[in-house]
Amino acid sequence: MDGNDVNAIGGCPVMHGSNTSVERPVTSWWPKSLNLDILHQHGARTNPMDVDYNHRDAVKALDYEAVKTDVKALMTDSQDWWPADWGHYGGLFIRLAWHAAGSYRLGDGRGGAGTGNIRFAPLNSWPDNASLDKARRLLWPIKKKHGNALSWADLIILSGTIAYDSMGLNTFGFGFGREDIWGPEIDINWGNDSVLLAPTDERVTDIEDANSMYNPLAASHMGLIYVNPEGVNGNPNPASTAKYVRMTFLRMAMNDEETAALTVGGHTVGKCHGMEANIGPAPEEASMSEAGFGWNNPNFNGKANTAHTSGLEGAWTTNPTQWDNGYLDLLFGYEWELKKSRAGAWQWEPVNIAEEHKVPDASDPSIKHNPIMTDADMAMKVDPIYREICERFHKDPAYLADTFSRAWFKLTHRDMGPKVNYYGPDVPPEDLIWQDPIPAGNADYDADVVKDKIANSGLTAIEMVNTAWDSARTFRSSDKRGGANGARIRLSPQKDWEGNEPTRLDKVLGILTPIALDAGASLADVIVLAGNVGLEQAIKAGGHIVEVPFEKGRGDATEEQTDGDSFSDLEPLADGFRNWQKKIYAVSPEELMLDRAQLLGLNAAEMLVLVGGMRVLGANYGESKHGVFTDREGTLSTDFFVNLTSMAYSWHPVDDDGFYELRDRKTGAVKWTATSADLVFGSNSILRAYAEVYAQDDNAEKFVRDFVAAWTKVMNADRYDLVA
């Protein structure tokens, strides 16, 4: 019976009133329930730090050199409970950093190393991450010593970077500043497969077409960072594997040269562990006695050469603790044949290898082994594009080192956003295009004078509001990209995006640009300021006088500072705030709106006030009237919520595409039309609870205040320069 169920064998039933297991969420039986929790994660309820704790301030006071010294010393401080391969932990920490950062996907900016999320499920329990829990435990004394100012996210990436440095690579740099989360990101869709390492064809519609892989994922199947090392579906075929390597790394924001460099450089050091063992369950599944370790190997016996991770067994190079050209020497110097590891995994081994090219055993240097290659390694030799790049690397080791160090830096910093978020002495001075650089903007101008010129420009309030919104809505809290700063809405590809209404946009920018030039202000500032002017006009029409907050100092990015290809992934395919989507999708409009709200960093109440306010302002795409539940369009009012919650109207679907009519219950006359992205605020019981607050007679002023606060939050979401 409820409250008395118990899973433990031999346990007695006991009454406990709380729902203590995630296996039975209280909303699980609701039809098509929205996961609003994704808007309320990582807040004050879960953060153990003091209310006034500021991580940026703490990082600034961190003793960077002491941390680096401690991490470097750990590299060769082998521990009996988890001994280092050849007495050097470099390979292990590189793998930890790689697998933390390698979960990033360009499509929505989610994943990556910026939050320390590899500490939690599902990442800590992916088979590809076996034994990385040990790496983190090895780092714990350093984290313990340096405390709050040193985040796990920073330490994990630093350990991999220092590892390369200690093995002879001149690394490109490092930026501190990542802030930890305190539980897994529940907004990330890791795929629709339910079994770890399920066949690849469960994530692709055509196994011959790597691009048909489930979007926006950057892994061929759940449980791997990129591609099965044994080959697609576990069948060795380097040419086929190359296609998946190319696609998965492209979705990680890497081009062919960066991909080849990361493959070569990543496998220049360290080894695979393929001990034949009945390995225990993953950390989240293991018994309490495993202390959160998991992956217990009963045959380990405290020796490095008996560890078990991937099932493949061996090192790629003759000197796996040194940065050298050994990987390419072996790859191109020998023919390779398929063999089975001692754990039964497919791997490639050299034919008739010279004794001096064999690899010392990780525990006993008197024993020698063949080096190995994965299917992805052989792809570097078989694929003509990768081969050409790798041959250039082979001829020019300095070129390889530079390309790799830059690619490693990009891999491990991709989700940190603008360089203003980087701290420490090793931040490279060079501006890199993938950092979305923006010149510093001028703040020495009179904003009130500019506002007057905007107000007298002939632009309508909604033209100004929509342009400001479209400029800002590209922001992604996931990887801190996009936003209004930089005014990239005037550049390709953004200026031509369908969702930005190019004709209207061109008109507005044509009027605002000379105003900006005349004032010495950035166009980015003037676009936001114009949105504020339009909003203040709508607020005044409702009988309120409110000045919308504004922060000067945005800059205007150039075409040369804009990576058009990567910015294409920021294009909105739907925007529930403007009641628009490019086409009819399998995912509902309200779910797409929820996704956008989460990326914008909004909570449920902020999402609700923005949608309700934007509707009555008339901000819909193409001047659509769906959801405009008001007879005074253009006035910022609570009418959307008043009429949404009114029982004077009944709701009627009119087609299968999610469109509805609101009809007068007495006469049957159609009063308004709506989409599901409108009506969800009245049908979903949680969202309706918020909507009822703003429908009350006593909350008209509160609504205006809350709308202005949420609007300002979106306009300033990318202003990291204000808090650096």
XYZ file of C-alpha atoms in Angstrom:
724
model
C 0.000 0.000 0.000
C 1.030 3.631 -0.504
C 3.587 4.765 2.028
C 4.451 1.240 2.986
C 6.129 0.025 -0.152
C 9.707 -1.052 0.329
C 12.216 -2.348 -2.158
C 14.788 -3.703 0.248
C 14.668 -7.472 0.575
C 13.592 -8.443 4.068
C 12.685 -4.899 5.033
C 9.591 -4.119 7.052
C 6.998 -1.712 5.703
C 7.151 1.726 7.300
C 4.929 4.736 6.923
C 6.746 7.808 5.641
C 4.755 10.604 4.169
C 7.209 12.192 1.792
C 7.836 11.174 -1.807
C 11.540 10.482 -1.374
C 12.289 8.740 -4.669
C 12.608 10.233 -8.144
C 11.013 7.073 -9.501
C 7.526 8.380 -8.710
C 7.238 12.104 -9.446
C 3.865 13.507 -8.411
C 3.137 14.782 -11.913
C 4.051 11.596 -13.755
C 0.445 10.716 -14.536
C -0.513 14.131 -15.872
C -1.211 14.060 -19.599
C 1.448 16.011 -21.530
C 2.749 17.701 -18.397
C 5.317 20.437 -18.959
C 8.605 20.037 -17.121
C 8.556 23.486 -15.523
C 11.261 22.369 -13.120
C 13.839 23.120 -15.800
C 13.150 26.809 -15.107
C 13.829 26.481 -11.382
C 17.021 24.438 -11.158
C 20.277 25.629 -9.615
C 18.606 28.278 -7.499
C 18.894 29.274 -3.867
C 17.077 26.133 -2.753
C 19.900 23.902 -3.976
C 22.945 26.139 -3.592
C 24.712 25.599 -0.241
C 26.738 28.805 -0.487
C 25.890 31.902 1.528
C 23.371 34.276 0.022
C 25.995 36.990 -0.388
C 28.633 34.651 -1.854
C 29.956 35.944 -5.172
C 31.992 33.383 -7.067
C 33.572 35.950 -9.376
C 34.941 37.857 -6.404
C 36.186 34.619 -4.850
C 37.967 33.560 -8.049
C 39.741 36.890 -8.270
C 41.292 36.204 -4.852
C 42.369 32.628 -5.677
C 46.073 31.838 -5.450
C 46.361 30.641 -9.054
C 50.015 29.698 -8.921
C 49.572 27.649 -5.746
C 46.723 25.713 -7.349
C 48.754 25.042 -10.484
C 51.717 23.895 -8.396
C 49.532 21.496 -6.420
C 47.952 20.025 -9.551
C 51.331 19.566 -11.224
C 52.732 17.821 -8.137
C 49.769 15.432 -8.115
C 50.617 14.245 -11.638
C 53.448 12.061 -10.340
C 52.192 11.439 -6.798
C 50.863 7.940 -7.412
C 48.359 6.701 -4.804
C 48.216 3.059 -3.720
C 44.413 2.918 -3.869
C 44.458 3.975 -7.549
C 48.029 3.868 -8.908
C 49.027 5.967 -11.885
C 49.920 4.446 -15.239
C 53.733 4.603 -15.499
C 53.644 6.712 -12.343
C 51.921 9.632 -14.116
C 48.243 10.575 -13.842
C 48.355 12.768 -16.927
C 46.395 10.453 -19.178
C 43.667 10.000 -16.566
C 43.207 13.725 -15.953
C 43.244 14.499 -19.662
C 40.479 11.947 -20.111
C 38.535 13.522 -17.233
C 38.811 17.008 -18.734
C 38.099 15.752 -22.248
C 34.969 13.873 -21.261
C 33.682 16.782 -19.200
C 34.169 19.241 -22.053
C 33.292 16.801 -24.845
C 29.650 16.620 -23.825
C 29.144 20.124 -25.282
C 26.889 20.414 -28.332
C 26.755 23.479 -30.543
C 23.067 23.098 -31.458
C 21.720 24.384 -28.153
C 24.916 25.116 -26.229
C 24.089 22.575 -23.549
C 26.575 20.177 -21.994
C 30.246 21.041 -21.678
C 32.582 21.504 -18.758
C 31.441 24.871 -17.481
C 29.335 23.636 -14.574
C 31.154 20.604 -13.174
C 28.198 18.443 -14.243
C 30.342 15.333 -14.699
C 30.028 14.901 -10.925
C 26.393 13.864 -11.409
C 24.252 11.388 -13.309
C 23.911 10.653 -16.102
C 27.465 11.673 -17.006
C 29.175 10.116 -14.017
C 27.531 6.798 -14.866
C 28.087 6.699 -18.596
C 30.213 3.681 -19.555
C 32.523 6.022 -21.454
C 33.262 7.732 -18.139
C 34.180 4.605 -16.196
C 36.779 5.310 -13.485
C 36.644 9.064 -13.932
C 35.082 9.121 -10.495
C 38.512 7.985 -9.309
C 40.173 10.913 -11.040
C 37.937 13.335 -9.212
C 38.670 11.674 -5.869
C 42.375 12.090 -6.579
C 41.752 15.802 -7.057
C 39.697 16.156 -3.886
C 42.602 17.134 -1.559
C 43.343 20.082 -3.850
C 39.700 21.140 -3.982
C 39.489 20.764 -0.200
C 42.599 22.896 0.334
C 41.666 25.800 -1.928
C 37.980 25.813 -1.081
C 35.160 27.880 -2.541
C 37.265 29.933 -4.926
C 38.354 26.830 -6.825
C 35.332 25.255 -8.489
C 35.211 21.618 -9.439
C 34.534 22.750 -12.994
C 37.762 24.770 -13.084
C 39.823 22.101 -11.336
C 38.695 19.324 -13.681
C 39.720 21.273 -16.780
C 42.878 22.611 -15.173
C 43.997 19.073 -14.343
C 43.894 18.099 -18.021
C 45.681 21.261 -19.120
C 48.410 20.903 -16.485
C 48.767 17.260 -17.488
C 49.695 18.275 -21.014
C 52.015 20.951 -19.700
C 53.776 18.451 -17.444
C 54.280 16.083 -20.371
C 55.981 18.643 -22.571
C 53.272 20.499 -24.490
C 53.339 24.281 -24.550
C 49.636 24.777 -23.789
C 47.762 27.751 -25.198
C 46.357 29.052 -21.927
C 43.739 28.629 -19.262
C 40.883 30.670 -17.850
C 39.437 30.281 -14.354
C 35.873 31.366 -13.677
C 33.549 28.384 -14.092
C 30.949 28.113 -11.340
C 29.680 24.768 -10.080
C 26.115 23.577 -10.037
C 24.838 21.362 -7.214
C 22.832 18.804 -9.099
C 22.484 17.578 -12.681
C 21.072 19.828 -15.381
C 17.578 18.477 -15.867
C 17.003 20.567 -18.988
C 19.491 18.623 -21.124
C 18.069 16.073 -23.531
C 20.704 13.349 -23.786
C 18.658 11.380 -26.305
C 15.575 9.257 -26.573
C 17.331 5.920 -26.223
C 16.738 4.257 -22.893
C 19.620 1.774 -22.907
C 23.245 2.818 -22.523
C 25.346 1.958 -25.557
C 22.292 0.869 -27.512
C 22.930 0.316 -31.229
C 23.828 3.469 -33.120
C 20.851 3.091 -35.450
C 18.570 3.958 -32.517
C 19.831 7.538 -32.833
C 19.945 7.811 -36.613
C 17.306 7.454 -39.288
C 19.883 6.215 -41.805
C 23.014 4.571 -40.431
C 24.867 5.448 -43.655
C 24.126 9.131 -43.105
C 25.831 10.480 -39.971
C 23.908 13.740 -40.350
C 20.672 11.867 -39.657
C 21.795 11.463 -36.049
C 19.266 12.641 -33.494
C 19.526 16.432 -33.034
C 20.994 18.303 -31.200
C 23.128 15.486 -29.818
C 26.851 15.283 -30.433
C 27.255 11.595 -29.655
C 26.360 8.570 -31.720
C 24.550 7.040 -28.765
C 23.994 7.679 -25.088
C 26.934 6.646 -22.990
C 29.692 7.843 -25.341
C 31.251 11.235 -25.800
C 31.375 10.762 -29.547
C 31.761 7.478 -31.481
C 32.011 3.830 -30.511
C 35.775 3.106 -30.487
C 35.121 -0.341 -31.935
C 33.316 1.144 -34.948
C 29.763 2.043 -35.875
C 27.495 -0.406 -34.061
C 30.641 -2.115 -32.806
C 31.647 -3.173 -36.341
C 35.147 -1.951 -37.299
C 35.091 0.133 -40.465
C 37.318 3.233 -40.319
C 35.756 4.851 -43.395
C 32.295 4.639 -41.847
C 33.592 5.711 -38.444
C 35.205 8.781 -40.057
C 31.751 10.032 -41.098
C 30.503 9.849 -37.527
C 33.678 11.387 -36.121
C 33.254 14.298 -38.535
C 29.597 14.841 -37.660
C 29.937 14.472 -33.896
C 32.908 16.815 -33.732
C 31.132 19.302 -36.004
C 28.291 19.295 -33.497
C 30.926 19.974 -30.832
C 31.941 23.078 -32.840
C 35.118 21.528 -34.300
C 36.240 21.631 -37.930
C 38.246 18.877 -39.651
C 41.644 20.282 -38.699
C 40.654 20.700 -35.053
C 39.119 17.227 -35.041
C 42.254 15.612 -36.411
C 44.447 17.546 -33.981
C 42.308 16.561 -30.999
C 42.360 12.918 -32.046
C 46.119 12.885 -32.537
C 46.907 14.952 -29.454
C 44.365 13.230 -27.266
C 45.852 9.839 -28.029
C 49.497 10.883 -27.909
C 49.387 10.249 -24.165
C 47.633 7.814 -21.838
C 46.096 4.434 -22.525
C 42.932 2.354 -22.747
C 42.194 -0.161 -20.015
C 40.680 -3.447 -21.102
C 41.077 -5.903 -18.260
C 38.859 -8.929 -18.491
C 36.640 -8.358 -15.485
C 33.134 -8.597 -14.195
C 33.088 -4.858 -13.586
C 30.614 -3.586 -11.004
C 27.725 -1.175 -11.493
C 28.084 2.515 -12.300
C 28.436 5.068 -9.467
C 24.730 5.902 -9.252
C 23.787 2.222 -9.229
C 26.440 0.880 -6.892
C 25.821 -0.135 -3.297
C 26.397 2.369 -0.528
C 29.539 0.511 0.522
C 31.180 1.633 -2.732
C 31.104 5.198 -1.365
C 29.937 6.647 -4.665
C 32.830 5.075 -6.562
C 31.181 2.483 -8.670
C 32.818 0.545 -11.502
C 34.353 -1.853 -9.007
C 36.792 -4.297 -10.630
C 37.240 -7.458 -8.529
C 40.471 -8.236 -10.386
C 42.041 -4.839 -9.841
C 44.394 -5.779 -6.953
C 45.837 -2.283 -6.783
C 47.775 -2.386 -10.058
C 47.560 0.134 -12.856
C 47.656 -2.556 -15.524
C 44.563 -4.289 -14.157
C 42.229 -1.282 -14.257
C 39.204 -1.526 -16.523
C 37.514 1.258 -18.451
C 36.627 0.928 -22.125
C 37.432 -2.682 -22.810
C 40.115 -1.723 -25.316
C 43.583 -2.370 -23.932
C 46.810 -0.562 -24.649
C 48.502 2.757 -25.334
C 48.651 4.540 -28.663
C 52.305 5.538 -28.463
C 55.635 4.171 -27.344
C 56.050 6.931 -24.738
C 52.572 7.549 -23.321
C 53.679 10.117 -20.737
C 55.445 12.371 -23.239
C 54.166 14.871 -25.772
C 55.870 13.802 -28.995
C 55.152 12.778 -32.572
C 54.985 9.101 -31.687
C 51.304 8.685 -32.527
C 51.758 9.649 -36.163
C 55.082 7.821 -36.409
C 53.283 4.602 -35.554
C 50.045 5.297 -37.433
C 51.830 5.928 -40.718
C 54.854 3.730 -40.017
C 53.019 0.397 -39.806
C 50.217 -1.588 -41.318
C 47.489 -2.355 -38.801
C 45.289 -5.399 -38.313
C 42.202 -6.164 -36.265
C 42.685 -7.913 -32.943
C 40.611 -8.539 -29.844
C 41.657 -7.027 -26.509
C 41.909 -9.241 -23.438
C 38.410 -7.958 -22.599
C 37.124 -9.021 -26.018
C 36.918 -5.595 -27.672
C 37.888 -4.919 -31.287
C 41.059 -2.863 -31.670
C 43.808 -2.391 -34.256
C 47.375 -3.510 -33.664
C 50.544 -3.054 -35.780
C 51.894 -5.801 -38.015
C 55.477 -6.868 -37.246
C 56.255 -3.962 -34.923
C 59.853 -3.337 -33.943
C 60.704 -4.103 -30.338
C 61.775 -0.523 -29.656
C 58.323 0.710 -30.655
C 56.456 -1.468 -28.186
C 54.911 0.080 -25.073
C 56.134 -0.615 -21.518
C 53.527 -2.114 -19.218
C 51.770 0.493 -17.063
C 52.874 -1.292 -13.864
C 55.926 -3.358 -14.830
C 58.304 -1.657 -17.330
C 60.089 -4.952 -17.990
C 56.978 -6.149 -19.859
C 56.277 -4.771 -23.353
C 52.983 -4.588 -25.263
C 51.815 -3.713 -28.720
C 50.450 -0.205 -29.149
C 46.823 -0.061 -30.245
C 44.531 2.095 -32.329
C 40.758 2.500 -32.190
C 38.527 2.632 -35.242
C 38.492 6.436 -34.880
C 42.293 6.462 -34.992
C 42.328 4.396 -38.150
C 39.830 6.862 -39.607
C 42.626 9.462 -39.504
C 44.570 7.248 -41.885
C 41.736 6.045 -44.098
C 39.639 9.180 -44.603
C 41.329 11.270 -47.333
C 40.673 14.648 -45.666
C 41.868 13.574 -42.243
C 44.860 11.796 -43.771
C 46.012 14.909 -45.598
C 45.770 16.953 -42.403
C 47.578 14.317 -40.342
C 50.353 14.032 -42.904
C 50.931 17.784 -42.532
C 51.004 17.322 -38.760
C 53.508 14.498 -39.165
C 55.850 16.623 -41.235
C 55.537 19.658 -38.961
C 55.306 18.762 -35.238
C 55.265 22.446 -34.271
C 52.168 22.940 -36.427
C 50.506 19.971 -34.707
C 51.380 21.287 -31.248
C 50.002 24.748 -32.012
C 46.819 23.430 -33.664
C 46.186 20.974 -30.872
C 46.842 23.418 -28.042
C 44.400 25.890 -29.606
C 41.796 23.191 -30.223
C 42.192 21.912 -26.653
C 41.716 25.436 -25.336
C 38.586 25.812 -27.465
C 37.229 22.417 -26.378
C 37.687 23.219 -22.700
C 36.494 26.843 -22.796
C 33.767 26.721 -25.465
C 30.865 27.184 -23.058
C 32.370 29.982 -20.936
C 31.062 32.769 -23.140
C 32.915 36.068 -23.694
C 36.510 36.428 -22.549
C 35.398 38.810 -19.802
C 34.342 35.632 -17.953
C 37.951 34.370 -17.880
C 40.192 34.945 -14.848
C 43.818 34.225 -14.004
C 47.311 34.876 -15.343
C 47.137 32.432 -18.250
C 44.232 33.939 -20.185
C 45.515 34.351 -23.763
C 45.469 37.991 -24.921
C 44.391 36.937 -28.410
C 40.713 37.363 -29.292
C 39.400 34.190 -30.886
C 36.396 34.235 -33.210
C 34.614 31.410 -31.373
C 34.650 33.602 -28.251
C 32.264 35.962 -30.075
C 34.430 39.032 -29.378
C 32.719 42.398 -29.031
C 34.567 45.730 -28.912
C 34.053 47.813 -25.808
C 31.185 50.207 -26.273
C 31.034 53.907 -25.543
C 29.081 54.912 -22.449
C 29.864 58.628 -22.680
C 26.652 59.898 -24.266
C 23.339 61.281 -23.052
C 20.814 58.438 -23.129
C 17.894 60.814 -22.566
C 18.782 62.790 -25.674
C 18.940 59.549 -27.675
C 15.573 58.467 -26.268
C 14.004 61.712 -27.432
C 15.370 61.225 -30.952
C 14.061 57.664 -31.011
C 10.624 58.749 -29.779
C 10.436 61.312 -32.595
C 11.797 58.976 -35.298
C 8.422 57.818 -36.573
C 8.925 54.234 -35.435
C 5.969 52.580 -33.753
C 6.273 51.222 -30.240
C 5.879 47.654 -31.425
C 8.504 48.041 -34.168
C 10.958 49.103 -31.498
C 9.930 46.453 -28.973
C 10.103 43.621 -31.500
C 13.513 44.631 -32.806
C 14.973 44.835 -29.304
C 13.447 41.492 -28.386
C 14.691 39.767 -31.547
C 18.169 41.121 -30.896
C 18.239 39.849 -27.304
C 16.386 36.536 -27.600
C 19.350 34.741 -29.174
C 20.985 34.618 -25.749
C 21.740 31.129 -24.450
C 22.515 30.700 -20.784
C 23.812 27.230 -21.684
C 27.019 28.492 -23.309
C 26.614 32.236 -22.716
C 26.380 33.051 -26.431
C 24.058 35.392 -28.275
C 22.156 38.342 -26.858
C 21.795 41.993 -27.776
C 25.394 43.011 -27.110
C 27.314 43.217 -30.387
C 24.230 44.122 -32.476
C 24.858 41.039 -34.587
C 21.218 41.222 -35.659
C 22.417 43.683 -38.355
C 24.963 41.157 -39.706
C 24.740 37.897 -41.633
C 23.241 35.472 -40.964
C 20.935 37.067 -38.374
C 19.641 39.923 -40.517
C 18.134 37.415 -42.922
C 16.559 35.022 -40.420
C 12.863 34.546 -41.105
C 12.011 34.963 -37.432
C 13.550 38.449 -37.450
C 11.123 39.717 -40.126
C 13.915 41.068 -42.388
C 11.787 43.764 -44.059
C 10.684 45.271 -40.745
C 14.174 44.838 -39.323
C 15.785 46.647 -42.259
C 13.407 49.570 -41.813
C 14.070 49.885 -38.083
C 17.840 49.578 -38.400
C 17.820 52.156 -41.197
C 16.274 54.670 -38.805
C 18.198 53.755 -35.655
C 21.671 53.587 -37.249
C 22.057 57.340 -37.963
C 20.734 58.106 -34.473
C 23.463 55.903 -32.995
C 26.149 57.449 -35.180
C 25.078 60.975 -34.312
C 25.122 60.239 -30.575
C 28.387 58.304 -30.576
C 26.507 55.324 -29.161
C 26.650 51.736 -30.350
C 23.775 50.484 -32.430
C 23.482 47.647 -29.905
C 22.727 50.204 -27.186
C 20.300 52.118 -29.350
C 18.350 48.996 -30.321
C 17.801 48.136 -26.644
C 17.104 51.761 -25.777
C 14.494 51.925 -28.538
C 12.815 48.818 -27.137
C 12.683 50.553 -23.768
C 11.145 53.660 -25.375
C 8.422 51.567 -26.989
C 7.779 49.762 -23.728
C 7.560 53.024 -21.757
C 5.003 54.311 -24.265
C 2.881 51.194 -23.783
C 3.175 51.489 -19.999
C 2.084 55.139 -20.132
C -0.924 54.178 -22.232
C -1.999 51.946 -19.353
C -1.859 54.814 -16.882
C 1.535 54.112 -15.324
C 4.790 56.037 -15.436
C 7.828 53.769 -15.282
C 11.336 54.335 -16.567
C 12.742 51.062 -17.878
C 16.302 50.529 -16.570
C 19.080 50.861 -19.122
C 22.809 50.135 -18.964
C 25.038 51.863 -21.512
C 28.214 50.353 -22.886
C 27.310 47.674 -25.428
C 29.580 47.397 -28.436
C 29.023 46.631 -32.114
C 30.694 43.502 -33.446
C 32.024 43.372 -37.005
C 31.605 40.745 -39.690
C 35.234 39.708 -39.051
C 34.396 39.104 -35.373
C 31.402 36.948 -36.215
C 31.506 33.260 -36.975
C 28.509 33.072 -39.271
C 28.514 29.281 -39.463
C 28.298 28.782 -35.705
C 25.796 31.614 -35.330
C 23.432 29.728 -37.603
C 22.756 27.418 -34.671
C 21.363 30.352 -32.699
C 18.574 30.941 -35.202
C 15.203 30.693 -33.470
C 13.004 28.135 -35.186
C 10.205 29.108 -32.832
C 9.521 31.910 -30.391
C 6.513 31.453 -28.146
C 7.015 34.971 -26.777
C 6.091 36.299 -30.215
C 3.709 33.406 -30.926
C 5.639 32.182 -33.926
C 7.267 29.079 -35.273
C 8.921 28.535 -38.618
C 6.926 25.375 -39.367
C 4.816 22.815 -37.596
C 7.089 20.608 -35.488
C 6.624 17.326 -33.676
C 7.299 19.211 -30.446
C 4.441 21.429 -29.277
C 4.678 25.253 -29.357
C 4.496 25.413 -25.564
C 7.413 22.986 -25.213
C 9.482 25.049 -27.648
C 8.571 28.149 -25.647
C 9.688 26.428 -22.454
C 13.004 25.541 -24.099
C 13.528 29.149 -25.159
C 12.637 30.423 -21.695
C 15.148 28.084 -20.083
C 17.920 29.172 -22.438
C 17.078 32.804 -21.653
C 17.511 32.042 -17.952
C 13.884 32.818 -17.059
C 11.798 31.302 -14.297
C 8.152 30.358 -14.798
C 6.753 33.668 -13.531
C 9.126 35.655 -15.767
C 8.152 33.549 -18.773
C 4.500 34.120 -18.013
C 4.641 37.904 -17.569
C 6.687 38.318 -20.739
C 4.300 36.241 -22.831
C 1.216 37.967 -21.413
C 2.731 41.401 -21.860
C 4.062 40.761 -25.351
C 0.607 39.564 -26.451
C -1.244 42.693 -25.379
C 1.529 44.880 -26.791
C 0.832 43.299 -30.177
C 4.340 41.857 -30.475
C 3.278 38.746 -32.385
C 5.183 37.790 -35.499
C 3.595 39.200 -38.629
C 1.008 41.108 -36.534
C -0.854 37.862 -35.864
C -3.789 38.247 -33.469
C -3.474 34.864 -31.790
C -3.450 35.342 -28.036
C -4.082 39.092 -28.207
C -6.808 38.905 -25.568
C -7.435 42.629 -25.320
C -9.447 45.431 -26.896
C -6.660 47.938 -26.278
C -3.701 46.444 -28.148
C -0.507 48.398 -27.602
C -1.194 49.022 -23.915
C 0.768 47.072 -21.315
C -2.066 45.634 -19.269
C -3.161 42.465 -17.491
C -5.895 41.843 -20.070
C -4.260 38.635 -21.331
C -4.567 37.027 -17.905
C -7.997 38.499 -17.118
C -9.535 37.078 -20.269
C -7.564 33.827 -20.226
C -8.930 32.976 -16.785
C -12.458 34.233 -17.454
C -15.192 31.614 -17.624
C -17.126 33.867 -19.987
C -15.298 32.189 -22.855
C -15.057 28.591 -23.997
C -12.114 27.179 -25.934
C -12.506 25.323 -29.209
C -9.860 23.673 -31.386
C -10.245 24.627 -35.048
C -7.618 22.380 -36.660
C -4.926 19.807 -35.899
C -2.126 22.395 -35.894
C -2.829 23.729 -32.422
C -5.089 26.700 -33.219
C -8.127 27.579 -31.121
C -11.074 29.945 -30.938
C -12.293 31.582 -27.751
C -16.077 31.946 -28.017
C -18.579 33.805 -25.911
C -20.387 31.149 -23.886
C -23.736 32.899 -24.270
C -23.714 33.877 -27.942
C -21.171 31.485 -29.443
C -19.479 34.406 -31.153
C -15.735 34.156 -31.700
C -14.030 36.717 -29.489
C -10.376 35.762 -29.899
C -8.098 33.166 -31.482
C -5.171 31.442 -29.825
C -2.393 28.891 -30.066
C -1.553 26.242 -27.533
C 1.330 28.510 -26.427
C -1.363 30.940 -25.243
C -3.850 28.582 -23.679
C -1.278 26.516 -21.783
C -1.122 29.378 -19.281
C -4.728 28.675 -18.444
C -4.864 24.902 -18.846
C -1.697 23.865 -17.013
C -2.572 24.071 -13.324
C 0.842 25.394 -12.270
C 0.969 28.090 -14.938
C -2.655 28.986 -14.264
C -1.767 29.578 -10.621
C 0.721 32.219 -11.796
C -1.734 33.637 -14.337
C -4.399 34.077 -11.661
C -2.013 36.256 -9.655
C -1.809 38.735 -12.518
C -5.513 38.501 -13.333
C -6.390 39.855 -9.891
C -7.670 43.402 -9.644
C -4.969 44.375 -7.156
C -1.953 43.364 -9.231
C -2.008 45.672 -12.242
C 0.951 47.683 -10.966
C 2.750 44.549 -9.858
C 2.426 43.175 -13.389
C 4.024 46.278 -14.906
C 6.901 46.113 -12.408
C 7.419 42.397 -13.011
C 7.251 42.751 -16.795
C 9.834 45.539 -16.749
C 12.117 43.468 -14.501
C 11.856 40.394 -16.757
C 12.328 42.509 -19.898
C 15.435 44.141 -18.417
C 16.790 40.740 -17.427
C 16.579 39.562 -21.038
C 18.072 42.791 -22.395
C 21.025 42.524 -19.989
C 21.453 38.743 -20.000
C 24.729 38.957 -21.935
C 26.175 41.969 -20.059
C 28.929 40.019 -18.334
C 31.011 43.157 -18.502
C 28.759 44.629 -15.807
C 29.572 41.888 -13.298
C 33.154 40.944 -14.237
